[in-house]
Amino acid sequence: MFTDSPYDVLGLEVGASDADIRAAYHRAMRSAQGDRDLRDRISRANKALRRPAGRHEADLLTPLPVRLPPDEGGAALLAEARQRMAEVSPLFPDPASLGVRLD
């Protein structure tokens, strides 16, 4: 599990293309030449985003922006977030099955 989102480490947004990930990786590695710890974090972030399972985990763990822009991009991002939550929600038990009352 990540302490920082791989997207944050590489300075990318969720949904970045493979070419964007590759370019951000090389750019970040050049800027972190003297810092071994930072280079290790950058390398782990790149590896996570290059694997489908790691990318899916990073997508789910990366927080959404606090305020969505009012344009079509914000609506698409919100729709994607709702879809991902629908995928994850079966993993959580229904509160009613646990005897929890929500009213």
PDB file of C-alpha atoms in Angstrom:
ATOM      1  CA  MET A   1       0.000   0.000   0.000  1.00  0.00           C
ATOM      2  CA  PHE A   2       1.145   3.536  -0.747  1.00  0.00           C
ATOM      3  CA  THR A   3       1.673   6.411   1.628  1.00  0.00           C
ATOM      4  CA  ASP A   4       1.533   8.797  -1.340  1.00  0.00           C
ATOM      5  CA  SER A   5      -0.459   8.107  -4.440  1.00  0.00           C
ATOM      6  CA  PRO A   6       1.773   7.035  -7.352  1.00  0.00           C
ATOM      7  CA  TYR A   7      -0.005   9.721  -9.350  1.00  0.00           C
ATOM      8  CA  ASP A   8       1.068  12.359  -6.799  1.00  0.00           C
ATOM      9  CA  VAL A   9       4.657  11.107  -6.790  1.00  0.00           C
ATOM     10  CA  LEU A  10       4.858  11.438 -10.570  1.00  0.00           C
ATOM     11  CA  GLY A  11       2.771  14.624 -10.724  1.00  0.00           C
ATOM     12  CA  LEU A  12       0.007  13.051 -12.805  1.00  0.00           C
ATOM     13  CA  GLU A  13      -3.767  12.899 -12.696  1.00  0.00           C
ATOM     14  CA  VAL A  14      -5.809   9.712 -12.524  1.00  0.00           C
ATOM     15  CA  GLY A  15      -6.340   8.359 -16.015  1.00  0.00           C
ATOM     16  CA  ALA A  16      -2.949   9.434 -17.390  1.00  0.00           C
ATOM     17  CA  SER A  17      -1.867   7.579 -20.517  1.00  0.00           C
ATOM     18  CA  ASP A  18       1.103   5.213 -20.640  1.00  0.00           C
ATOM     19  CA  ALA A  19       3.050   7.833 -22.603  1.00  0.00           C
ATOM     20  CA  ASP A  20       2.303  10.445 -19.915  1.00  0.00           C
ATOM     21  CA  ILE A  21       3.453   8.038 -17.190  1.00  0.00           C
ATOM     22  CA  ARG A  22       6.659   7.249 -19.055  1.00  0.00           C
ATOM     23  CA  ALA A  23       7.425  10.955 -19.669  1.00  0.00           C
ATOM     24  CA  ALA A  24       6.648  11.909 -16.052  1.00  0.00           C
ATOM     25  CA  TYR A  25       8.855   9.070 -14.792  1.00  0.00           C
ATOM     26  CA  HIS A  26      11.851  10.220 -16.841  1.00  0.00           C
ATOM     27  CA  ARG A  27      11.280  13.858 -15.912  1.00  0.00           C
ATOM     28  CA  ALA A  28      11.037  13.012 -12.197  1.00  0.00           C
ATOM     29  CA  MET A  29      14.129  10.785 -12.270  1.00  0.00           C
ATOM     30  CA  ARG A  30      16.182  13.571 -13.885  1.00  0.00           C
ATOM     31  CA  SER A  31      15.072  16.059 -11.233  1.00  0.00           C
ATOM     32  CA  ALA A  32      15.859  13.652  -8.352  1.00  0.00           C
ATOM     33  CA  GLN A  33      19.390  12.677  -9.377  1.00  0.00           C
ATOM     34  CA  GLY A  34      20.998  13.204  -5.973  1.00  0.00           C
ATOM     35  CA  ASP A  35      18.168  11.883  -3.777  1.00  0.00           C
ATOM     36  CA  ARG A  36      18.184   8.094  -3.562  1.00  0.00           C
ATOM     37  CA  ASP A  37      15.006   7.872  -1.439  1.00  0.00           C
ATOM     38  CA  LEU A  38      13.057  10.022  -3.866  1.00  0.00           C
ATOM     39  CA  ARG A  39      14.356   7.981  -6.809  1.00  0.00           C
ATOM     40  CA  ASP A  40      13.148   4.811  -5.062  1.00  0.00           C
ATOM     41  CA  ARG A  41       9.669   6.339  -4.518  1.00  0.00           C
ATOM     42  CA  ILE A  42       9.553   7.436  -8.162  1.00  0.00           C
ATOM     43  CA  SER A  43      10.592   3.974  -9.323  1.00  0.00           C
ATOM     44  CA  ARG A  44       7.940   2.267  -7.144  1.00  0.00           C
ATOM     45  CA  ALA A  45       5.275   4.684  -8.411  1.00  0.00           C
ATOM     46  CA  ASN A  46       6.230   3.976 -12.018  1.00  0.00           C
ATOM     47  CA  LYS A  47       6.155   0.204 -11.476  1.00  0.00           C
ATOM     48  CA  ALA A  48       2.759   0.443  -9.794  1.00  0.00           C
ATOM     49  CA  LEU A  49       1.232   2.441 -12.628  1.00  0.00           C
ATOM     50  CA  ARG A  50       2.713   0.207 -15.319  1.00  0.00           C
ATOM     51  CA  ARG A  51       1.026  -2.930 -13.903  1.00  0.00           C
ATOM     52  CA  PRO A  52      -2.751  -3.184 -14.430  1.00  0.00           C
ATOM     53  CA  ALA A  53      -3.401  -4.375 -10.863  1.00  0.00           C
ATOM     54  CA  GLY A  54      -1.177  -1.689  -9.366  1.00  0.00           C
ATOM     55  CA  ARG A  55      -2.784   0.988 -11.490  1.00  0.00           C
ATOM     56  CA  HIS A  56      -6.267  -0.141 -10.479  1.00  0.00           C
ATOM     57  CA  GLU A  57      -5.272   0.019  -6.801  1.00  0.00           C
ATOM     58  CA  ALA A  58      -3.742   3.473  -7.265  1.00  0.00           C
ATOM     59  CA  ASP A  59      -6.898   4.655  -9.064  1.00  0.00           C
ATOM     60  CA  LEU A  60      -9.045   3.536  -6.154  1.00  0.00           C
ATOM     61  CA  LEU A  61      -6.763   5.001  -3.485  1.00  0.00           C
ATOM     62  CA  THR A  62      -6.158   8.370  -5.119  1.00  0.00           C
ATOM     63  CA  PRO A  63      -8.558  10.937  -3.676  1.00  0.00           C
ATOM     64  CA  LEU A  64     -10.776  12.870  -6.030  1.00  0.00           C
ATOM     65  CA  PRO A  65     -10.304  16.622  -6.344  1.00  0.00           C
ATOM     66  CA  VAL A  66     -12.122  18.556  -3.648  1.00  0.00           C
ATOM     67  CA  ARG A  67     -14.015  20.663  -6.145  1.00  0.00           C
ATOM     68  CA  LEU A  68     -14.932  19.290  -9.539  1.00  0.00           C
ATOM     69  CA  PRO A  69     -14.778  21.733 -12.425  1.00  0.00           C
ATOM     70  CA  PRO A  70     -18.202  22.640 -13.843  1.00  0.00           C
ATOM     71  CA  ASP A  71     -17.286  21.612 -17.392  1.00  0.00           C
ATOM     72  CA  GLU A  72     -17.875  18.240 -19.034  1.00  0.00           C
ATOM     73  CA  GLY A  73     -14.579  16.903 -17.641  1.00  0.00           C
ATOM     74  CA  GLY A  74     -15.880  17.295 -14.074  1.00  0.00           C
ATOM     75  CA  ALA A  75     -19.071  15.439 -14.915  1.00  0.00           C
ATOM     76  CA  ALA A  76     -17.067  12.630 -16.524  1.00  0.00           C
ATOM     77  CA  LEU A  77     -14.802  12.425 -13.485  1.00  0.00           C
ATOM     78  CA  LEU A  78     -17.793  12.258 -11.156  1.00  0.00           C
ATOM     79  CA  ALA A  79     -19.392   9.517 -13.282  1.00  0.00           C
ATOM     80  CA  GLU A  80     -16.139   7.553 -13.196  1.00  0.00           C
ATOM     81  CA  ALA A  81     -15.933   7.912  -9.408  1.00  0.00           C
ATOM     82  CA  ARG A  82     -19.497   6.647  -9.024  1.00  0.00           C
ATOM     83  CA  GLN A  83     -18.719   3.660 -11.243  1.00  0.00           C
ATOM     84  CA  ARG A  84     -15.623   2.802  -9.208  1.00  0.00           C
ATOM     85  CA  MET A  85     -17.521   3.083  -5.950  1.00  0.00           C
ATOM     86  CA  ALA A  86     -20.148   0.712  -7.364  1.00  0.00           C
ATOM     87  CA  GLU A  87     -17.332  -1.774  -8.069  1.00  0.00           C
ATOM     88  CA  VAL A  88     -15.958  -1.488  -4.542  1.00  0.00           C
ATOM     89  CA  SER A  89     -19.242  -1.327  -2.607  1.00  0.00           C
ATOM     90  CA  PRO A  90     -19.940  -5.101  -2.825  1.00  0.00           C
ATOM     91  CA  LEU A  91     -16.817  -5.551  -0.703  1.00  0.00           C
ATOM     92  CA  PHE A  92     -18.519  -3.776   2.199  1.00  0.00           C
ATOM     93  CA  PRO A  93     -21.393  -5.440   4.039  1.00  0.00           C
ATOM     94  CA  ASP A  94     -24.837  -3.922   3.998  1.00  0.00           C
ATOM     95  CA  PRO A  95     -25.333  -2.099   7.331  1.00  0.00           C
ATOM     96  CA  ALA A  96     -28.816  -3.619   7.648  1.00  0.00           C
ATOM     97  CA  SER A  97     -27.308  -7.122   7.609  1.00  0.00           C
ATOM     98  CA  LEU A  98     -25.220  -6.170  10.629  1.00  0.00           C
ATOM     99  CA  GLY A  99     -28.234  -4.975  12.597  1.00  0.00           C
ATOM    100  CA  VAL A 100     -27.255  -1.313  12.215  1.00  0.00           C
ATOM    101  CA  ARG A 101     -30.093   1.174  11.881  1.00  0.00           C
ATOM    102  CA  LEU A 102     -29.439   4.198   9.725  1.00  0.00           C
ATOM    103  CA  ASP A 103     -32.531   6.224  10.653  1.00  0.00           C
TER     104      ASP A 103
END
